[in-house]
Amino acid sequence: MTYCVAIKVNKGLVFASDSRTNAGVDYIATYSKMWRFNWEGDRSIVLLTSGSLATSQAVVNAVKRDLENPAAKFNLRSGKHLHELAEYVGKLSQAEQKQHAEAMERSGSSNESNFIIGGQIAGQSPEIFLIYPQGNYISASDDTPYLQIGENKYGKPILDRIISGATSLEDAARCAMVSLDSTIRSNISVGPPIELAIHTVNQIEEPYHQTFTMNSTMYKSLQKHWTEGLKRAFNRLPRFEWEKKKES
Amino acid sequence: MTYCVAIKVNKGLVFASDSRTNAGVDYIATYSKMWRFNWEGDRSIVLLTSGSLATSQAVVNAVKRDLENPAAKFNLRSGKHLHELAEYVGKLSQAEQKQHAEAMERSGSSNESNFIIGGQIAGQSPEIFLIYPQGNYISASDDTPYLQIGENKYGKPILDRIISGATSLEDAARCAMVSLDSTIRSNISVGPPIELAIHTVNQIEEPYHQTFTMNSTMYKSLQKHWTEGLKRAFNRLPRFEWEKKKES
């Protein structure tokens, strides 16, 4: 599996992804699931992938091929709106899946992939979209300003508690890392390093990008502080009525 | 769906369950998923259920019927070991599912249920078992001293961080409530009230039992303190390198 999250706050966008890929439990590998495409002053796009690695890679390759092909009808650079880019990725994904559909059905396995695409085109607002394996897509809402793909449940409670439109980019990035870290601790199919990309609204340039391994000072410090902070919060929880009686 | 958790610590056992049942999203009801059976001085047993409500109810009814039937070959009271009780519940579950298997397959729906059974028989150690829909079962381990059924992912990170054999019964009960509350916030198929049962090791009697509605003082206070504590922990997380540069 995989876990990726994209967060949309007033100040911009945060993208985070893990790097573990597995075919069963006995073939585990490290792959980046984050792809950045940037044309300064025109558009800055981030693509996150989960699901079948073969489908994800084929879609990313098709995206790159279309960018290099002057005869391509559509590519990440030609689309006028971000939702057109989402639709384009959905179509590439569907085409790739169909090509192997019969063989996949025979083998009883799935080659479905989910994608998140986000970023900003000059003159428009930043946006994030989740693209389903069927090729259709949704955007984030003001009430739920994040999208997740892959193993999304473990890391959802902290997003639900912290993230709103007013959250700073730095806090959104920290929250994404806590969300990833909680998932990594509870599910072996999600693993480090954690990749982080941050796009500041109206700065159409290469987004800030950093990779955090288990040995990164920041990641280790964040894990330590979060564990301590949770334990402190836990120890301050109210007592049950019968405990108070016991104590008094 | 449902979410139930059982925790085994050195001092005893904690059981917690939500109370929401849904058939699709347009038929939501409140049902207890916790059943307590107690013979003071002999044995104290708690049964938690998730999955198909029809199967869960049929199994609970069969358990009660066998207890009232002097001719029953086996019942919760006659089993010498807790693992025999787990096997018995697994057999009842399989029998119930098989009875409707053909019709279920035609309708394309599932009547599978998961169960947790736990408690203590006099002279033996407290134990908890998770019973799969196939009727087989597992016990908790010293390294992972808890078992979950239903929507188990949202509430797993806090259990992984807090629970060990040395955790007090009170802390285990608080942790179960936080685990339930995180799940309730992130998944509408899990809902209050929260039921809690606490069995103290070697006290073979009716376990402590309490039901917490959304309006319970303790539940409201726990939610408030946990939210505040998490926010405090979050605000104390380390800064990114580039933030420090910005700030200085």
Coordinates of C-alpha atoms in Angstrom, one line a residue:
Chain A
M1 CA 0.0 0.0 0.0
T2 CA 0.9 3.6 0.2
Y3 CA -0.3 6.7 2.1
C4 CA -0.4 10.2 0.5
V5 CA -2.2 13.3 1.6
A6 CA -2.7 16.8 0.0
I7 CA -3.9 19.7 2.1
K8 CA -5.3 23.0 0.8
V9 CA -5.1 25.9 3.2
N10 CA -5.6 29.7 2.5
K11 CA -1.8 30.2 2.2
G12 CA -1.2 27.3 -0.2
L13 CA -0.9 23.6 -0.6
V14 CA 1.0 20.8 1.2
F15 CA 1.6 17.4 -0.3
A16 CA 3.1 14.5 1.6
S17 CA 3.8 10.8 0.6
D18 CA 5.4 7.7 2.0
S19 CA 7.8 5.6 0.0
R20 CA 6.9 2.0 0.6
T21 CA 5.7 -0.3 -2.2
N22 CA 4.8 -4.0 -1.7
A23 CA 3.7 -6.9 -3.8
G24 CA 2.4 -9.2 -1.0
V25 CA 4.4 -9.0 2.2
D26 CA 7.5 -10.6 0.8
Y27 CA 8.4 -8.1 -1.8
I28 CA 8.8 -4.7 -0.3
A29 CA 10.6 -1.8 -2.1
T30 CA 11.2 1.9 -1.8
Y31 CA 9.7 4.1 -4.5
S32 CA 8.8 7.8 -4.5
K33 CA 5.1 8.5 -5.1
M34 CA 5.5 12.2 -5.7
W35 CA 6.1 13.8 -9.0
R36 CA 6.7 17.5 -9.5
F37 CA 6.2 19.5 -12.7
N38 CA 7.1 23.2 -12.7
W39 CA 7.1 26.0 -15.3
E40 CA 8.0 29.1 -13.4
G41 CA 5.5 31.9 -13.6
D42 CA 3.1 29.6 -15.6
R43 CA 2.1 26.6 -13.5
S44 CA 3.4 24.4 -10.7
I45 CA 1.9 20.9 -10.4
V46 CA 2.4 18.0 -8.0
L47 CA 1.1 14.4 -8.7
L48 CA 0.8 11.8 -6.0
T49 CA 0.1 8.1 -6.8
S50 CA -1.2 5.0 -4.9
G51 CA -2.3 1.6 -5.9
S52 CA -0.8 -0.6 -8.7
L53 CA 2.8 0.5 -9.2
A54 CA 2.7 -0.6 -12.8
T55 CA -0.3 1.6 -13.6
S56 CA 1.1 4.5 -11.6
Q57 CA 4.4 4.3 -13.4
A58 CA 2.7 3.9 -16.8
V59 CA 0.6 7.0 -16.1
V60 CA 3.6 9.1 -15.0
N61 CA 5.5 7.9 -18.1
A62 CA 2.6 8.9 -20.4
V63 CA 2.4 12.3 -18.7
K64 CA 6.2 12.8 -19.4
R65 CA 5.9 11.5 -22.9
D66 CA 3.1 13.9 -23.7
L67 CA 5.1 16.8 -22.4
E68 CA 8.0 15.9 -24.7
N69 CA 5.8 15.2 -27.7
P70 CA 5.0 18.4 -29.7
A71 CA 2.2 16.5 -31.5
A72 CA 0.4 15.5 -28.2
K73 CA -3.2 16.8 -28.2
F74 CA -3.1 17.6 -24.5
N75 CA -0.5 17.7 -21.8
L76 CA 0.1 19.1 -18.2
R77 CA 1.3 22.3 -19.7
S78 CA -1.5 22.9 -22.3
G79 CA -4.5 22.4 -20.0
K80 CA -6.1 25.7 -19.1
H81 CA -7.6 24.6 -15.8
L82 CA -6.4 22.2 -13.1
H83 CA -9.6 20.1 -13.4
E84 CA -8.7 19.4 -17.0
L85 CA -5.4 18.1 -15.8
A86 CA -7.3 15.8 -13.4
E87 CA -9.5 14.6 -16.2
Y88 CA -6.4 13.9 -18.4
V89 CA -4.7 11.9 -15.7
G90 CA -8.0 9.9 -15.2
K91 CA -8.1 9.1 -18.9
L92 CA -4.5 8.0 -19.0
S93 CA -5.2 5.8 -15.9
Q94 CA -8.3 4.2 -17.5
A95 CA -6.4 3.6 -20.8
E96 CA -3.5 1.9 -19.0
Q97 CA -5.9 -0.3 -16.9
K98 CA -7.9 -1.3 -19.9
Q99 CA -4.8 -2.5 -21.8
H100 CA -4.3 -5.2 -19.2
A101 CA -7.8 -5.7 -18.0
E102 CA -8.3 -9.2 -19.4
A103 CA -5.0 -10.5 -18.0
M104 CA -5.6 -8.9 -14.6
E105 CA -9.1 -10.4 -14.4
R106 CA -7.6 -13.9 -15.2
S107 CA -5.1 -13.5 -12.4
G108 CA -7.7 -12.2 -10.0
S109 CA -5.6 -9.2 -9.1
S110 CA -6.2 -5.5 -9.5
N111 CA -4.3 -2.9 -11.4
E112 CA -6.3 0.1 -10.1
S113 CA -4.5 3.3 -9.1
N114 CA -5.6 6.4 -7.3
F115 CA -4.0 9.8 -7.9
I116 CA -4.0 13.2 -6.4
I117 CA -3.1 16.2 -8.6
G118 CA -2.7 19.7 -7.3
G119 CA -0.9 22.9 -7.8
Q120 CA -1.6 26.3 -9.3
I121 CA -1.9 27.8 -12.8
A122 CA -1.1 31.5 -13.0
G123 CA -4.1 33.7 -12.5
Q124 CA -6.2 30.9 -10.9
S125 CA -6.5 29.6 -7.4
P126 CA -4.5 26.7 -6.1
E127 CA -6.5 23.4 -6.2
I128 CA -6.2 19.7 -5.3
F129 CA -8.1 16.8 -6.9
L130 CA -8.4 13.1 -6.1
I131 CA -8.7 10.9 -9.2
Y132 CA -10.4 7.6 -8.8
P133 CA -9.4 4.4 -10.6
Q134 CA -12.5 4.9 -12.8
G135 CA -11.1 8.2 -14.1
N136 CA -13.6 10.5 -12.3
Y137 CA -12.4 13.0 -9.8
I138 CA -13.3 15.2 -6.8
S139 CA -11.8 18.3 -5.3
A140 CA -11.3 19.2 -1.6
S141 CA -14.0 21.2 0.2
D142 CA -13.7 24.2 2.5
D143 CA -15.0 22.0 5.4
T144 CA -12.7 19.1 4.6
P145 CA -9.7 20.8 3.0
Y146 CA -7.6 17.7 2.4
L147 CA -7.6 14.6 0.2
Q148 CA -6.0 11.2 1.0
I149 CA -5.1 8.1 -1.1
G150 CA -4.0 4.7 0.0
E151 CA -4.0 3.7 3.7
N152 CA -6.0 6.8 4.7
K153 CA -7.7 5.8 8.0
Y154 CA -4.9 5.7 10.6
G155 CA -3.9 9.3 9.7
K156 CA -7.3 10.8 9.4
P157 CA -8.2 11.7 13.0
I158 CA -5.3 14.1 13.4
L159 CA -6.2 15.9 10.1
D160 CA -9.8 16.1 11.3
R161 CA -8.7 17.7 14.5
I162 CA -6.1 20.2 13.3
I163 CA -6.6 21.3 9.7
S164 CA -8.8 24.2 8.6
G165 CA -8.4 26.8 5.9
A166 CA -6.8 29.1 8.4
T167 CA -4.0 26.6 9.3
S168 CA -0.5 27.9 8.4
L169 CA 1.5 26.1 5.7
E170 CA 4.1 25.1 8.3
D171 CA 1.4 23.7 10.6
A172 CA -0.3 21.9 7.7
A173 CA 3.1 20.4 6.8
R174 CA 3.7 19.3 10.4
C175 CA 0.2 17.8 10.6
A176 CA 0.8 15.9 7.3
M177 CA 4.0 14.5 8.8
V178 CA 2.2 13.4 12.0
S179 CA -0.5 11.9 9.9
L180 CA 2.1 9.9 7.9
D181 CA 4.0 9.0 11.0
S182 CA 0.9 7.6 12.8
T183 CA 0.2 5.5 9.7
I184 CA 3.8 4.2 9.4
R185 CA 3.7 3.1 13.1
S186 CA 0.4 1.2 12.7
N187 CA 0.7 -0.3 9.2
I188 CA 3.9 -2.0 7.8
S189 CA 2.7 -1.4 4.2
V190 CA 3.4 2.3 4.7
G191 CA 7.0 3.3 5.3
P192 CA 9.6 6.0 5.2
P193 CA 11.1 8.2 3.8
I194 CA 8.4 10.8 3.9
E195 CA 8.4 13.3 1.0
L196 CA 7.0 16.8 1.6
A197 CA 6.2 19.5 -1.0
I198 CA 4.8 22.9 -0.1
H199 CA 3.4 25.4 -2.6
T200 CA 2.8 28.9 -1.4
V201 CA -0.2 30.6 -3.0
N202 CA 0.6 32.8 -6.0
Q203 CA 4.3 31.8 -6.0
I204 CA 4.3 29.9 -9.3
E205 CA 7.7 28.3 -8.9
E206 CA 9.3 25.0 -7.9
P207 CA 7.6 24.1 -4.6
Y208 CA 9.6 23.7 -1.5
H209 CA 10.6 20.0 -1.3
Q210 CA 12.2 17.8 1.3
T211 CA 12.7 14.1 1.9
F212 CA 12.7 12.9 5.6
T213 CA 14.4 9.6 6.3
M214 CA 14.0 7.9 9.7
N215 CA 17.4 9.4 10.6
S216 CA 16.5 13.0 9.6
T217 CA 16.9 15.3 12.7
M218 CA 13.6 17.0 12.0
Y219 CA 11.7 13.7 11.7
K220 CA 13.3 12.1 14.8
S221 CA 12.6 15.3 16.8
L222 CA 9.0 15.4 15.5
Q223 CA 8.4 11.8 16.5
K224 CA 9.9 12.3 20.0
H225 CA 8.0 15.5 20.7
W226 CA 4.7 14.1 19.4
T227 CA 5.0 10.9 21.5
E228 CA 5.9 12.9 24.6
G229 CA 3.1 15.4 23.9
L230 CA 0.5 12.7 23.4
K231 CA 1.6 11.0 26.6
R232 CA 1.4 14.3 28.4
A233 CA -2.1 14.9 27.0
F234 CA -3.1 11.4 27.9
N235 CA -1.9 11.7 31.5
R236 CA -4.0 14.9 31.9
L237 CA -7.3 13.2 30.9
P238 CA -10.0 13.4 33.5
R239 CA -10.4 10.6 36.1
F240 CA -13.5 8.4 36.2
E241 CA -15.9 9.0 39.1
W242 CA -14.9 5.8 40.8
E243 CA -11.2 6.7 40.6
K244 CA -11.8 9.9 42.4
K245 CA -13.6 8.0 45.2
K246 CA -10.7 5.6 45.4
E247 CA -8.2 8.4 45.6
S248 CA -10.1 10.4 48.2
Chain B
M1 CA -20.1 -0.7 10.8
T2 CA -19.0 -0.9 14.4
Y3 CA -15.9 -0.5 16.4
C4 CA -15.0 -2.6 19.5
V5 CA -11.8 -3.0 21.3
A6 CA -10.6 -5.3 24.1
I7 CA -7.4 -4.6 26.1
K8 CA -5.6 -7.1 28.3
V9 CA -3.2 -5.6 30.9
N10 CA -1.6 -7.1 33.9
K11 CA -4.3 -5.8 36.2
G12 CA -7.3 -7.1 34.1
L13 CA -9.3 -6.5 31.0
V14 CA -11.1 -3.5 29.4
F15 CA -13.8 -3.9 26.8
A16 CA -15.3 -0.9 24.9
S17 CA -17.8 -0.7 22.1
D18 CA -19.7 1.9 20.1
S19 CA -23.5 1.6 19.5
R20 CA -24.1 2.4 15.9
T21 CA -25.5 0.0 13.3
N22 CA -26.2 0.8 9.7
A23 CA -27.7 -0.9 6.7
G24 CA -26.3 1.3 4.0
V25 CA -26.2 5.0 5.0
D26 CA -30.0 5.6 5.1
Y27 CA -30.8 3.1 7.9
I28 CA -28.9 3.9 11.0
A29 CA -29.9 2.6 14.5
T30 CA -28.5 2.3 18.0
Y31 CA -27.7 -1.2 19.3
S32 CA -25.5 -2.3 22.1
K33 CA -22.7 -4.6 20.9
M34 CA -21.6 -5.7 24.4
W35 CA -23.0 -8.7 26.2
R36 CA -22.0 -9.6 29.8
F37 CA -22.4 -13.1 31.4
N38 CA -21.5 -13.4 35.0
W39 CA -21.5 -16.2 37.6
E40 CA -19.9 -14.8 40.7
G41 CA -16.9 -16.7 41.9
D42 CA -17.0 -19.0 38.8
R43 CA -16.6 -17.0 35.6
S44 CA -17.2 -13.5 34.2
I45 CA -17.5 -13.3 30.4
V46 CA -17.9 -10.3 28.0
L47 CA -18.9 -10.8 24.3
L48 CA -18.4 -8.0 21.7
T49 CA -19.9 -8.2 18.2
S50 CA -19.4 -6.5 14.9
G51 CA -20.5 -7.2 11.3
S52 CA -23.9 -8.5 10.3
L53 CA -26.4 -7.5 13.0
A54 CA -28.6 -10.5 12.1
T55 CA -25.7 -13.0 12.6
S56 CA -24.6 -11.2 15.8
Q57 CA -28.0 -11.3 17.3
A58 CA -28.6 -14.9 16.2
V59 CA -25.3 -15.9 17.9
V60 CA -26.2 -14.1 21.1
N61 CA -29.6 -15.6 21.1
A62 CA -28.1 -19.1 20.7
V63 CA -25.7 -18.4 23.5
K64 CA -28.6 -17.5 25.8
R65 CA -30.7 -20.4 24.6
D66 CA -27.9 -22.9 25.4
L67 CA -27.5 -21.4 28.8
E68 CA -31.2 -21.9 29.6
N69 CA -31.3 -25.4 28.1
P70 CA -30.3 -28.1 30.5
A71 CA -29.9 -30.5 27.6
A72 CA -27.4 -28.3 25.7
K73 CA -24.1 -30.1 25.1
F74 CA -22.0 -27.0 25.7
N75 CA -22.6 -23.5 26.9
L76 CA -20.7 -20.5 28.2
R77 CA -20.9 -21.9 31.7
S78 CA -19.8 -25.5 30.9
G79 CA -16.6 -24.8 28.9
K80 CA -13.5 -25.4 31.1
H81 CA -11.3 -22.9 29.3
L82 CA -11.9 -19.6 27.6
H83 CA -10.5 -20.8 24.3
E84 CA -13.3 -23.4 24.3
L85 CA -15.8 -20.6 24.6
A86 CA -14.2 -18.8 21.7
E87 CA -14.4 -22.0 19.6
Y88 CA -18.1 -22.4 20.6
V89 CA -19.0 -18.9 19.5
G90 CA -17.1 -19.5 16.2
K91 CA -19.2 -22.6 15.6
L92 CA -22.5 -20.8 16.4
S93 CA -21.4 -18.1 14.0
Q94 CA -20.5 -20.5 11.2
A95 CA -23.8 -22.4 11.7
E96 CA -25.8 -19.2 11.5
Q97 CA -24.0 -18.0 8.4
K98 CA -24.4 -21.3 6.6
Q99 CA -28.1 -21.3 7.2
H100 CA -28.5 -18.2 5.0
A101 CA -25.4 -18.6 2.8
E102 CA -27.2 -19.4 -0.5
A103 CA -29.6 -16.5 -0.1
M104 CA -26.8 -14.1 0.9
E105 CA -24.8 -15.1 -2.1
R106 CA -27.8 -14.5 -4.4
S107 CA -28.2 -11.0 -2.9
G108 CA -24.5 -10.3 -3.2
S109 CA -24.3 -9.2 0.5
S110 CA -22.4 -10.6 3.4
N111 CA -23.7 -11.9 6.7
E112 CA -20.2 -12.3 8.3
S113 CA -19.7 -11.2 11.9
N114 CA -16.6 -10.9 14.0
F115 CA -16.6 -11.4 17.8
I116 CA -14.4 -10.7 20.7
I117 CA -14.9 -12.9 23.8
G118 CA -13.0 -12.3 27.0
G119 CA -13.1 -12.6 30.7
Q120 CA -11.8 -14.9 33.4
I121 CA -12.7 -18.4 34.7
A122 CA -11.8 -18.9 38.4
G123 CA -8.3 -20.4 38.8
Q124 CA -7.2 -19.3 35.3
S125 CA -5.8 -16.1 33.8
P126 CA -7.9 -13.5 32.2
E127 CA -7.9 -13.8 28.4
I128 CA -9.3 -12.2 25.3
F129 CA -10.0 -13.8 21.9
L130 CA -11.0 -12.5 18.5
I131 CA -13.2 -14.8 16.6
Y132 CA -13.2 -14.5 12.8
P133 CA -16.3 -15.1 10.6
Q134 CA -14.7 -18.4 9.6
G135 CA -15.0 -19.6 13.2
N136 CA -11.3 -19.7 13.9
Y137 CA -9.8 -17.4 16.6
I138 CA -6.7 -15.7 17.9
S139 CA -5.7 -14.4 21.4
A140 CA -3.9 -11.1 22.1
S141 CA -0.1 -11.2 22.6
D142 CA 2.1 -9.6 25.2
D143 CA 3.5 -7.3 22.5
T144 CA 0.1 -6.3 21.2
P145 CA -2.1 -6.7 24.2
Y146 CA -5.4 -5.6 22.5
L147 CA -7.8 -6.9 19.9
Q148 CA -10.1 -4.9 17.7
I149 CA -13.2 -5.6 15.5
G150 CA -15.0 -3.4 13.0
E151 CA -13.6 -0.1 11.9
N152 CA -10.2 -0.6 13.6
K153 CA -7.8 1.6 11.8
Y154 CA -8.7 5.1 13.0
G155 CA -8.3 4.2 16.7
K156 CA -5.2 2.0 16.4
P157 CA -2.4 4.6 16.5
I158 CA -3.3 5.7 20.1
L159 CA -3.5 2.1 21.3
D160 CA 0.0 1.4 19.7
R161 CA 1.4 4.4 21.5
I162 CA -0.1 4.0 25.0
I163 CA -1.0 0.4 25.8
S164 CA 1.4 -2.1 27.3
G165 CA 1.0 -4.9 29.9
A166 CA 1.9 -2.4 32.7
T167 CA -0.8 0.1 31.8
S168 CA -3.3 0.6 34.7
L169 CA -6.9 -0.5 34.1
E170 CA -8.0 3.1 34.4
D171 CA -5.5 4.3 31.8
A172 CA -6.5 1.4 29.5
A173 CA -10.1 2.4 29.9
R174 CA -9.3 6.0 29.1
C175 CA -7.2 4.9 26.1
A176 CA -10.1 2.7 24.8
M177 CA -12.4 5.8 25.1
V178 CA -10.0 8.0 23.2
S179 CA -9.6 5.2 20.5
L180 CA -13.4 5.1 20.2
D181 CA -13.8 8.8 20.2
S182 CA -11.2 9.3 17.4
T183 CA -13.1 6.7 15.3
I184 CA -16.5 8.3 16.0
R185 CA -15.1 11.7 14.8
S186 CA -13.6 10.3 11.6
N187 CA -16.3 7.7 10.6
I188 CA -20.0 8.2 10.7
S189 CA -20.6 4.4 10.7
V190 CA -19.3 4.4 14.3
G191 CA -21.3 6.3 16.9
P192 CA -22.1 6.9 20.6
P193 CA -23.0 5.9 23.2
I194 CA -19.7 4.2 24.2
E195 CA -20.0 1.2 26.5
L196 CA -17.2 0.3 28.8
A197 CA -16.7 -2.8 30.9
I198 CA -13.7 -3.4 33.2
H199 CA -12.8 -6.7 34.7
T200 CA -10.2 -6.7 37.5
V201 CA -7.9 -9.7 37.6
N202 CA -9.1 -12.4 40.0
Q203 CA -12.3 -10.6 40.9
I204 CA -14.7 -13.0 39.4
E205 CA -17.8 -10.8 39.6
E206 CA -20.0 -8.6 37.5
P207 CA -17.5 -6.3 35.7
Y208 CA -17.6 -2.6 36.2
H209 CA -19.9 -1.3 33.5
Q210 CA -20.8 2.2 32.3
T211 CA -22.5 3.7 29.2
F212 CA -21.3 7.1 28.1
T213 CA -23.6 9.2 25.9
M214 CA -22.4 12.4 24.1
N215 CA -23.8 14.3 27.1
S216 CA -22.0 12.3 29.8
T217 CA -19.9 14.7 31.9
M218 CA -16.9 12.3 31.8
Y219 CA -17.1 11.8 28.0
K220 CA -17.5 15.6 27.3
S221 CA -14.6 16.4 29.6
L222 CA -12.4 13.6 28.1
Q223 CA -13.1 15.0 24.6
K224 CA -12.3 18.5 25.7
H225 CA -9.1 17.6 27.4
W226 CA -8.0 15.4 24.6
T227 CA -8.6 18.0 21.9
E228 CA -6.8 20.6 24.0
G229 CA -3.9 18.3 24.9
L230 CA -3.5 17.3 21.2
K231 CA -3.4 20.9 20.1
R232 CA -0.9 21.7 22.8
A233 CA 1.3 18.8 21.7
F234 CA 0.9 19.9 18.1
N235 CA 1.9 23.5 18.8
R236 CA 5.0 22.3 20.6
L237 CA 6.3 20.3 17.6
P238 CA 9.7 21.3 16.3
R239 CA 10.0 23.9 13.5
F240 CA 11.4 23.2 10.1
E241 CA 14.9 24.5 9.3
W242 CA 13.5 27.1 6.9
E243 CA 11.0 28.4 9.5
K244 CA 13.9 29.0 12.0
K245 CA 15.7 31.0 9.3
K246 CA 12.5 33.0 8.6
E247 CA 12.0 33.7 12.3
S248 CA 15.5 34.7 13.0

